[in-house]
mmCIF file of C-alpha atoms and ligand atoms in Angstrom:
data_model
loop_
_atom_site.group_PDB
_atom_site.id
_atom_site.type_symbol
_atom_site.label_atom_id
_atom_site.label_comp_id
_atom_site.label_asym_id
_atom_site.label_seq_id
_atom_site.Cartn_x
_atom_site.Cartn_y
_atom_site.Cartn_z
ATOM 1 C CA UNK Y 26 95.149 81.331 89.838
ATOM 2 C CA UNK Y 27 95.524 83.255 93.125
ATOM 3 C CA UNK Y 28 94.431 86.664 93.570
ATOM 4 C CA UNK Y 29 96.341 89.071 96.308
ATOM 5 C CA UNK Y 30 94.415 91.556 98.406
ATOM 6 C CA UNK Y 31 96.647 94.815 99.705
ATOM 7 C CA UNK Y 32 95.716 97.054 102.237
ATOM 8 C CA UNK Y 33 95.908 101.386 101.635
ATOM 9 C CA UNK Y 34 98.298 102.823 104.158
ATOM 10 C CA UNK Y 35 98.793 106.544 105.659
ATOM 11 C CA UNK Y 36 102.597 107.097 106.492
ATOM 12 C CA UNK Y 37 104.220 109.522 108.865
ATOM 13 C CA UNK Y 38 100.728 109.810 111.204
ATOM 14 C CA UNK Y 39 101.917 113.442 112.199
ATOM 15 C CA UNK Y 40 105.292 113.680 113.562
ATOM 16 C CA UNK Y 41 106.258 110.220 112.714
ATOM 17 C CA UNK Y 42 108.136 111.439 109.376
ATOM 18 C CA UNK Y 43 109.997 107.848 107.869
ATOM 19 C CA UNK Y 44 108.602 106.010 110.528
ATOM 20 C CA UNK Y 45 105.412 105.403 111.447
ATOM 21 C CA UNK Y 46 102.633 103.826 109.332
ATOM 22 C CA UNK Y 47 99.089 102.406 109.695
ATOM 23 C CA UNK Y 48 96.961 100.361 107.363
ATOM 24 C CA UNK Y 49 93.679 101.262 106.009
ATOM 25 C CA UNK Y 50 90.782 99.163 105.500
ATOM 26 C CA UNK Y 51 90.818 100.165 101.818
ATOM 27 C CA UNK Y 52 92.060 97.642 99.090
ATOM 28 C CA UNK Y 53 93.638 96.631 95.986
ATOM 29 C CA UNK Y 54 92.442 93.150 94.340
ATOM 30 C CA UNK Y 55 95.210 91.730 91.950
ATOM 31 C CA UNK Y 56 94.562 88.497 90.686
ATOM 32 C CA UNK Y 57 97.497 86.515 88.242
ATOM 33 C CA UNK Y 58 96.928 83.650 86.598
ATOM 34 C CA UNK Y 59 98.878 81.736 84.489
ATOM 35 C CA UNK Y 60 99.026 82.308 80.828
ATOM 36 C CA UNK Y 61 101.111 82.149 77.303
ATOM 37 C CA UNK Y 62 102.430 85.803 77.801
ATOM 38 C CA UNK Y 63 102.666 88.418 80.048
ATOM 39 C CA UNK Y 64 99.855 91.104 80.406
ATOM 40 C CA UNK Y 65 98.336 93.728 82.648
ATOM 41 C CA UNK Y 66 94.917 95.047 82.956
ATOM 42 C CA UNK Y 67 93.510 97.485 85.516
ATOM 43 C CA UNK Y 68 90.298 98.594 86.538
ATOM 44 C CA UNK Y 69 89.263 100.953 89.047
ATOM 45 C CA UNK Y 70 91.760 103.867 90.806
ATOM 46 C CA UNK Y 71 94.308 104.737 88.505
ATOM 47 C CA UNK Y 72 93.317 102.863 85.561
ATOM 48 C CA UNK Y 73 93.750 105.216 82.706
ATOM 49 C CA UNK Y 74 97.514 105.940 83.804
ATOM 50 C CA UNK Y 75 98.415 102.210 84.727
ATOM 51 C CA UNK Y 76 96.835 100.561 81.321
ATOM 52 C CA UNK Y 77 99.313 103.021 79.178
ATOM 53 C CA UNK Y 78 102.205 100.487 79.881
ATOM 54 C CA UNK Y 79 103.176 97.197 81.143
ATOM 55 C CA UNK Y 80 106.351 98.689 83.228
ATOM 56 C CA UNK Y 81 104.859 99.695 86.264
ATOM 57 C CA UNK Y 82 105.712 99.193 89.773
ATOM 58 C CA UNK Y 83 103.529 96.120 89.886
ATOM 59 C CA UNK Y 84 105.130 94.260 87.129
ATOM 60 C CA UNK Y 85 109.314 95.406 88.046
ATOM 61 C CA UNK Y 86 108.444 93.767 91.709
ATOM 62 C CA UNK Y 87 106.827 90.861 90.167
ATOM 63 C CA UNK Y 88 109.752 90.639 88.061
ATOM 64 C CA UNK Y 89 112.635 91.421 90.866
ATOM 65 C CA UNK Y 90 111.325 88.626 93.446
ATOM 66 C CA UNK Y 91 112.196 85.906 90.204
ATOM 67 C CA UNK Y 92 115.386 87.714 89.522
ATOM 68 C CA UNK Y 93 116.342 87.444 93.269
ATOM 69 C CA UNK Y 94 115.078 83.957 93.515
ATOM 70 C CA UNK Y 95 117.588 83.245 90.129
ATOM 71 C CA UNK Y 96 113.888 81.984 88.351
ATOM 72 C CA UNK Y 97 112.394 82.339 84.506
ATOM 73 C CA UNK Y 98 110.168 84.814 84.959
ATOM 74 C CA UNK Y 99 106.486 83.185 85.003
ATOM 75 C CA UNK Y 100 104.215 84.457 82.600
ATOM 76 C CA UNK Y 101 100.960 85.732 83.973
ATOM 77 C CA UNK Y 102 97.485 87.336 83.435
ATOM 78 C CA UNK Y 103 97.794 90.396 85.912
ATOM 79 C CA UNK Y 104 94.347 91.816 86.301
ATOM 80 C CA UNK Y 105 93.853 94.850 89.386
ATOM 81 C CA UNK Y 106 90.901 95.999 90.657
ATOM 82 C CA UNK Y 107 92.310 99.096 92.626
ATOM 83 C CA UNK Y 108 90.156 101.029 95.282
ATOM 84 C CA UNK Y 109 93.165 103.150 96.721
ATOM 85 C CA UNK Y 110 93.495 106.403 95.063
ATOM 86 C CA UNK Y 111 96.583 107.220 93.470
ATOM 87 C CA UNK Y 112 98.887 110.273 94.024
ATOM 88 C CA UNK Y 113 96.975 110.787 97.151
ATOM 89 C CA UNK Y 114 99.648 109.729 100.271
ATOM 90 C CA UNK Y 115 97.699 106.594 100.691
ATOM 91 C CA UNK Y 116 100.691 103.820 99.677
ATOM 92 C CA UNK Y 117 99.469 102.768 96.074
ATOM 93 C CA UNK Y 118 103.019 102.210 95.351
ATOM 94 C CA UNK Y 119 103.264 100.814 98.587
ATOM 95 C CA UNK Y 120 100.391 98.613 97.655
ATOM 96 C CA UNK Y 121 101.388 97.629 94.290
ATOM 97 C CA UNK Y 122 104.940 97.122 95.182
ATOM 98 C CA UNK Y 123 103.687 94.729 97.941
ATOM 99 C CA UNK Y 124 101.487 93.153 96.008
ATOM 100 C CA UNK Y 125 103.703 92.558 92.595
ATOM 101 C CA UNK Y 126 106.377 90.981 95.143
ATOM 102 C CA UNK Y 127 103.744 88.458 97.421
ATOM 103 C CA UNK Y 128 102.144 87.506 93.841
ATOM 104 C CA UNK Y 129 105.106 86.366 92.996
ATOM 105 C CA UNK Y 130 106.316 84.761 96.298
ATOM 106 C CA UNK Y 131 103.209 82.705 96.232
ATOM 107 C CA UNK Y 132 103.281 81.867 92.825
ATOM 108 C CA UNK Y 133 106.958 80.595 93.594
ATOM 109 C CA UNK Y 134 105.707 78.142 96.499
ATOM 110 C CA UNK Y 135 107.213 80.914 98.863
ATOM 111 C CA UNK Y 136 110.949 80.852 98.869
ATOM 112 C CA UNK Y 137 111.149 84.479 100.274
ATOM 113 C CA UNK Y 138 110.376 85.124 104.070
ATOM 114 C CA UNK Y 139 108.076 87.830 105.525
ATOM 115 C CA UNK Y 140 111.696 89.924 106.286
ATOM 116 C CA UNK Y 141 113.027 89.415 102.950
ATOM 117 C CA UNK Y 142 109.572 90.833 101.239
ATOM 118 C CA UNK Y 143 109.939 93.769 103.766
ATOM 119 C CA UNK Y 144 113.681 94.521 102.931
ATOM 120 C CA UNK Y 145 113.032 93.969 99.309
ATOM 121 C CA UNK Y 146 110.178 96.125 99.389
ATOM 122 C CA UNK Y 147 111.389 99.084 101.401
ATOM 123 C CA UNK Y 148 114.677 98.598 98.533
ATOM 124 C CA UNK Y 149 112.306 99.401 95.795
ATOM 125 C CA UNK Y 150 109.917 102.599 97.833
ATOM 126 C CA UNK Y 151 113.286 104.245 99.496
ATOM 127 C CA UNK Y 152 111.588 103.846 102.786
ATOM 128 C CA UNK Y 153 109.603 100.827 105.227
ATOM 129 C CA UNK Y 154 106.869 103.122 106.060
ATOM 130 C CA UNK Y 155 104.156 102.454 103.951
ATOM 131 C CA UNK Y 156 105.522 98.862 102.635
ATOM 132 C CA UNK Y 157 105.781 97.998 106.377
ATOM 133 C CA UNK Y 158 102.232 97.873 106.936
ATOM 134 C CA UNK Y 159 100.736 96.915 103.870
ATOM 135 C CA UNK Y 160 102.471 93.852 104.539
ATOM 136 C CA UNK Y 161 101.871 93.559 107.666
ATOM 137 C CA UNK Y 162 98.913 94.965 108.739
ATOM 138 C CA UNK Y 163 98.143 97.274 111.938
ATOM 139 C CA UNK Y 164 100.436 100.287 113.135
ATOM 140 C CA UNK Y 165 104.050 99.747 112.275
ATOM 141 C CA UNK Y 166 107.080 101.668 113.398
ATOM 142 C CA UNK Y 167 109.975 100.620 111.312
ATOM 143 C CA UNK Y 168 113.684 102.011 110.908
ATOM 144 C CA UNK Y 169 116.432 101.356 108.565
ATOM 145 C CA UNK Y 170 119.502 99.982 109.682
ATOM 146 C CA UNK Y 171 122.943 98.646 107.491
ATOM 147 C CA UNK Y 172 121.578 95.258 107.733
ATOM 148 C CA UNK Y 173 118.131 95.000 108.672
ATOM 149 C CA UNK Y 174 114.579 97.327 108.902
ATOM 150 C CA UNK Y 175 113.755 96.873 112.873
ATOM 151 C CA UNK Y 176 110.338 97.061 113.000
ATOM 152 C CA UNK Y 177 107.510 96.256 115.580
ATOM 153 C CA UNK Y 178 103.937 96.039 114.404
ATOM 154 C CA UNK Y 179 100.508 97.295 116.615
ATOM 155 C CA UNK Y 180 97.261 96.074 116.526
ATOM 156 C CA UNK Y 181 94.577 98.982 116.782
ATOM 157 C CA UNK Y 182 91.565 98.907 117.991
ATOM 158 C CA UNK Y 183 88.537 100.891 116.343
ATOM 159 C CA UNK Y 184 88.490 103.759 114.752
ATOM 160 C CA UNK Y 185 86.645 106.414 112.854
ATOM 161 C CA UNK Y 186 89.046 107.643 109.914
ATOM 162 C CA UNK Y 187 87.939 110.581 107.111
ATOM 163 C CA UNK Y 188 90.207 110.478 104.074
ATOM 164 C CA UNK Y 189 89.859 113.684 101.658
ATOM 165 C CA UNK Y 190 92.111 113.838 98.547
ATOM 166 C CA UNK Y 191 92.299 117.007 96.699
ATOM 167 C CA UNK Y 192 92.883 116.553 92.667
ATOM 168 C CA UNK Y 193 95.562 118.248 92.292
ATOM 169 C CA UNK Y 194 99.290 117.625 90.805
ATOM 170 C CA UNK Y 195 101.141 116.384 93.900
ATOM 171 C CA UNK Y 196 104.265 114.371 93.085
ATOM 172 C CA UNK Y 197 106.170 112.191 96.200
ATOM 173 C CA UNK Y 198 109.447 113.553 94.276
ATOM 174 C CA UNK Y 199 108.114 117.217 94.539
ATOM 175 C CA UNK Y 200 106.695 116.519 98.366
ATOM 176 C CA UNK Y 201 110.496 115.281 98.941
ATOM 177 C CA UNK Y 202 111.938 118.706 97.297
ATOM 178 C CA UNK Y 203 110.069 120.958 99.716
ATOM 179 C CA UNK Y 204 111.466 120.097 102.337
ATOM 180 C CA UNK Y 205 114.494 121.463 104.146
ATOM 181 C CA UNK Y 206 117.986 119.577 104.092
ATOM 182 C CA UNK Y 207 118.231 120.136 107.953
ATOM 183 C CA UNK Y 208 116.059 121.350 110.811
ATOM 184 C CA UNK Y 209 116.688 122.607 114.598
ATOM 185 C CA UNK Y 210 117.234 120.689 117.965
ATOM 186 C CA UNK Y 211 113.838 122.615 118.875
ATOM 187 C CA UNK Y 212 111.893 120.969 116.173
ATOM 188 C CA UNK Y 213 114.010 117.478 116.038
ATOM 189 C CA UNK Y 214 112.292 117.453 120.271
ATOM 190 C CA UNK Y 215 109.401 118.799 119.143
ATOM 191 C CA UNK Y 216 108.650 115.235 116.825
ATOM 192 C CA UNK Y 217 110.428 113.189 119.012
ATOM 193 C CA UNK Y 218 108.336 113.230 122.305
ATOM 194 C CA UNK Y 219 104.964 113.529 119.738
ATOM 195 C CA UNK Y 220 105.824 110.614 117.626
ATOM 196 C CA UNK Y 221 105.919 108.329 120.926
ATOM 197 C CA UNK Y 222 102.798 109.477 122.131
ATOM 198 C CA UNK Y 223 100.992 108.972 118.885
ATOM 199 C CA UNK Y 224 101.573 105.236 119.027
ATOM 200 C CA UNK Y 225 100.540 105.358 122.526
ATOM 201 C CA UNK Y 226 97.355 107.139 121.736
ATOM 202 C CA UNK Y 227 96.533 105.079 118.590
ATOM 203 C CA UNK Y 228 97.046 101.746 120.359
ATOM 204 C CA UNK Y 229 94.787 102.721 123.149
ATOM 205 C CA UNK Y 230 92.054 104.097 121.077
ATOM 206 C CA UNK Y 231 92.373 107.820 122.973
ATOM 207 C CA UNK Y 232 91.625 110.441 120.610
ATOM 208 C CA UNK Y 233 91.571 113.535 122.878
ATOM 209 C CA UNK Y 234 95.496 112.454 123.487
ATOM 210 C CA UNK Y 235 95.941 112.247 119.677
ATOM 211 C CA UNK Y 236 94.503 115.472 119.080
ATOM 212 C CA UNK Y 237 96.869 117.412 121.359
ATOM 213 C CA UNK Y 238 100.130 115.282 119.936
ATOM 214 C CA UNK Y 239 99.567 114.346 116.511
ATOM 215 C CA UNK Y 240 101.618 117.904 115.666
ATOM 216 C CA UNK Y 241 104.397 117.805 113.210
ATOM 217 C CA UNK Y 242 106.906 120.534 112.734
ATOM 218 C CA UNK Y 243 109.639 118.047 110.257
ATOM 219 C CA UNK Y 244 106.992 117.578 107.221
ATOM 220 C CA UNK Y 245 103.753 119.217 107.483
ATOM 221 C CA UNK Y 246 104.495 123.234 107.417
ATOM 222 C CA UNK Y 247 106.536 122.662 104.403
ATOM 223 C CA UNK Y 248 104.287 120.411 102.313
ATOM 224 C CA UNK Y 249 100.792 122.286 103.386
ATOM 225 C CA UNK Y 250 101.891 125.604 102.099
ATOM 226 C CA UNK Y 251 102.241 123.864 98.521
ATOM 227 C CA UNK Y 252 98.937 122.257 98.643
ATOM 228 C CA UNK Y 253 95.895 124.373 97.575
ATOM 229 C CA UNK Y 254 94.032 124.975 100.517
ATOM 230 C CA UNK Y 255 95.649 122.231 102.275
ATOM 231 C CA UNK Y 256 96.642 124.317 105.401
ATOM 232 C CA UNK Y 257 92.683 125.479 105.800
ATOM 233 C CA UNK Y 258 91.700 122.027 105.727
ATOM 234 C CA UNK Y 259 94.194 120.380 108.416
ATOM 235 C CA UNK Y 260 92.763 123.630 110.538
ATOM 236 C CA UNK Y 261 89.508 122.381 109.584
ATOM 237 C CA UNK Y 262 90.083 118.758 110.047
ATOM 238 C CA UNK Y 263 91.366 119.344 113.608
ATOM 239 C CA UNK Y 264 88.180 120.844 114.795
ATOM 240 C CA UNK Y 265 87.119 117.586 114.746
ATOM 241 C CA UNK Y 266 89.642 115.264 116.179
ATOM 242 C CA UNK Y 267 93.138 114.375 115.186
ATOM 243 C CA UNK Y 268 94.650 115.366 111.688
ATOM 244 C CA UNK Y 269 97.791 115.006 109.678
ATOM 245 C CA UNK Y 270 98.710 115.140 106.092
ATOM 246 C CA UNK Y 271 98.102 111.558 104.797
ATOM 247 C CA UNK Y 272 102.033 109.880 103.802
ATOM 248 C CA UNK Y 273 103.390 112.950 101.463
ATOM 249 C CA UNK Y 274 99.806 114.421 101.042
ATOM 250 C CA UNK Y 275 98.392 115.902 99.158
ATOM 251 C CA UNK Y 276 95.470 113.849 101.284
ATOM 252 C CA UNK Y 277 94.355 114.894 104.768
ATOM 253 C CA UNK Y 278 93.676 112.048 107.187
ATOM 254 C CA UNK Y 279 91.449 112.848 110.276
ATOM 255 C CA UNK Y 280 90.506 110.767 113.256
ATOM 256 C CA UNK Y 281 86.544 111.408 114.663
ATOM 257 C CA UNK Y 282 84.299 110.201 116.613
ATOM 258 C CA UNK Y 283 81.852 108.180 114.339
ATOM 259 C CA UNK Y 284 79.175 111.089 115.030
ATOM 260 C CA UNK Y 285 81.245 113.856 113.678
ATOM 261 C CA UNK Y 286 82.881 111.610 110.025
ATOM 262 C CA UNK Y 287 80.180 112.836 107.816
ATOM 263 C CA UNK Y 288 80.261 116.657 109.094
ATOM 264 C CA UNK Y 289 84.171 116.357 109.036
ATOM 265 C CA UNK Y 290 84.294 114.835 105.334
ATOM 266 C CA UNK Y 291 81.562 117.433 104.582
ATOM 267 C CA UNK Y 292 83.582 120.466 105.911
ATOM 268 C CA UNK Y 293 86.894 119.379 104.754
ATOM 269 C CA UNK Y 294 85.486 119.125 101.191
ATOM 270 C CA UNK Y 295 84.133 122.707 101.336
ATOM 271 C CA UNK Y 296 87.437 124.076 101.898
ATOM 272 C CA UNK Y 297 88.999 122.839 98.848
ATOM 273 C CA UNK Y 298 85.737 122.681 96.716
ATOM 274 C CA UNK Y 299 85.462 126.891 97.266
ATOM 275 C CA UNK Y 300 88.474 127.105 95.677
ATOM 276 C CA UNK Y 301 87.100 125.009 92.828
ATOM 277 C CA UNK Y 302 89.474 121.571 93.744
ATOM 278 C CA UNK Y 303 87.515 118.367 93.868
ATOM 279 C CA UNK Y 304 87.722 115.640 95.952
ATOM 280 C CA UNK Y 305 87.358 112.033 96.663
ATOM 281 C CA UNK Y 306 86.764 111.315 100.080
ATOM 282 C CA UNK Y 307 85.938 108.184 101.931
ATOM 283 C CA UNK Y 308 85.541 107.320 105.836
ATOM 284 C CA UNK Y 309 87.258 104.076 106.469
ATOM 285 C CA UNK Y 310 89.099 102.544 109.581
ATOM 286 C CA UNK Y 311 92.373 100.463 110.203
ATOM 287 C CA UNK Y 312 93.128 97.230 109.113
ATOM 288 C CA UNK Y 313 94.735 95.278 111.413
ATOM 289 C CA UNK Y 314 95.224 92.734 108.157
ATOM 290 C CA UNK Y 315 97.907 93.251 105.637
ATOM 291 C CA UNK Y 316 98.818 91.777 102.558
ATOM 292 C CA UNK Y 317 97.141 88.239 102.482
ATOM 293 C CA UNK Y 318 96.943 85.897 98.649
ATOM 294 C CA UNK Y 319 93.603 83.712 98.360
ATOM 295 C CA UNK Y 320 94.560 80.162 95.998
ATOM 296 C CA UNK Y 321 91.774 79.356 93.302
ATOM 297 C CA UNK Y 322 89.634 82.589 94.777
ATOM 298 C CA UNK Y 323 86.791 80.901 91.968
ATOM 299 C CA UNK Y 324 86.787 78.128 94.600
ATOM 300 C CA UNK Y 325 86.436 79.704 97.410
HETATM 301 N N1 HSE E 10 107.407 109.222 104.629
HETATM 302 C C1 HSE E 10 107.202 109.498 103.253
HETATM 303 C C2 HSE E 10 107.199 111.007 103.038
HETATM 304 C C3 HSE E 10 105.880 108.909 102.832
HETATM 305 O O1 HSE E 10 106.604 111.700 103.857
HETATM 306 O O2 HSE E 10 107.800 111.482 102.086
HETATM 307 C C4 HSE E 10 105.567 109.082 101.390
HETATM 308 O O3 HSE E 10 106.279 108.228 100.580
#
């Protein structure tokens, strides 16, 4: 048996649309063990949606890494305790992409390499930057080239991080449609300068320098407008530090000094919870740690 732990991640970080991505200190358990035939059991986030079917992104990654490899697919007990929230911009197809490939990987005696799980990965999601760190842990910046995702990883140091994710009906494919086909040199300069200040600021721990650059003008306008009070809460979440919409939202990510995380979660909830949207909301910080598989987890 071996049992894979995958970290949540927030994509785009602000201006850092495609590009940037940090992992959370929020997980996924996923054990598989061997067995007769093939099933798939989840508890936890997402568990009435994901126990409908087998197909899911957790088993078709499973699945590709022993069609890549040219192996019989193993049959396996997949059982998932899930603590990321789902359709909430915090990588839980990320996660169980990730973690449906390195379950298999391991269970193969690793013939794929860190790069190939990346590139097969960022294949399935469309883009590296939520796969990037979930496998890898830390702050990644990753780009896609013909033949290869570049990417250099981060380690962060501390920080105080208030998730709040509005219920409400937010798909990636809709987040995708709202936005325009093309935007202006302004804005394109606008992100550009931003984006390389928010790694700066995130790797050196310096949140009044993330608060003045962690603006967005490629994503954000478009997708807050959509999102029931979503543009009261950024405003909100900024009082307090640094905020962004959370991968493709509809979540708000904001980064406080410890003092202010239960005020900010408080506040941030109010907005949407006047207009009668609840929340789940949890303060969390980054995981320098990605992806990592634990062999006969009974024995250890
Ligand atoms: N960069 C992606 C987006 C993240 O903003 O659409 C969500 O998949």
């Amino acid at each position: 048996m071996i049992k894979i732990r995958v970290p949540a991640t927030s994509a785009n970080l602000g201006p850092g649309f495609d590009c940037l991505g940090l992992a959370l200190d929020i997980w996924n358990e996923i054990s598989f063990e061997s067995a007769e035939k093939m099933s798939h059991f989840v508890i936890g986030e997402g568990a009435e949606k994901l126990n409908k079917g087998f197909r899911n992104l957790l088993t078709k990654s499973f699945a590709l890494v022993h069609s890549v490899c040219g192996k019989k697919l193993s049959t396996v007990k997949i059982e998932a305790s899930n603590k990321i929230f789902m359709s909430s911009g915090l990588g839980s197809s990320a996660a169980a992409i990730v973690a449906g490939l390195c379950g298999a990987n391991e269970i193969l005696n690793k013939p794929l390499s860190e790069n190939d799980l990346l590139k097969l990965a960022t294949e399935t999601e469309g883009h590296p930057d939520n796969v990037a760190p979930a496998l890898l842990g830390g702050l990644l910046t990753s780009i896609i080239t013909r033949d290869e995702i570049i990417w250099r990883r981060y380690e962060m140091p501390e920080w105080t991080i208030v998730i709040v994710n509005p219920q409400v009906e937010w798909l990636t494919k809709t987040a995708r449609a709202v936005l325009p086909k093309s935007i202006s040199r302004t804005d394109a300069v606008f992100n550009i300068g931003r984006t390389a200040l928010v790694i700066d600021a995130l790797r050196n721990g310096d949140l009044s320098l993330l608060q003045k650059v962690m603006d967005d003008r490629i994503h954000q306008p478009y997708r807050l407008k959509h999102i029931s009070g979503g543009t009261s809460a950024y405003k909100i979440a900024k009082t307090f530090g640094a905020a962004a919409l959370s991968g493709a939202g509809p979540s708000i990510i904001n980064f406080v000094e410890a003092t202010s995380a239960e005020k900010a979660r408080r506040e941030i909830i109010n907005i949407f919870e006047e207009r009668g949207i609840e929340t789940k909301s949890i303060v969390t910080k980054p995981s320098n740690q990605g992806v990592y598989s634990i062999k006969n987890p009974s024995l250890v």
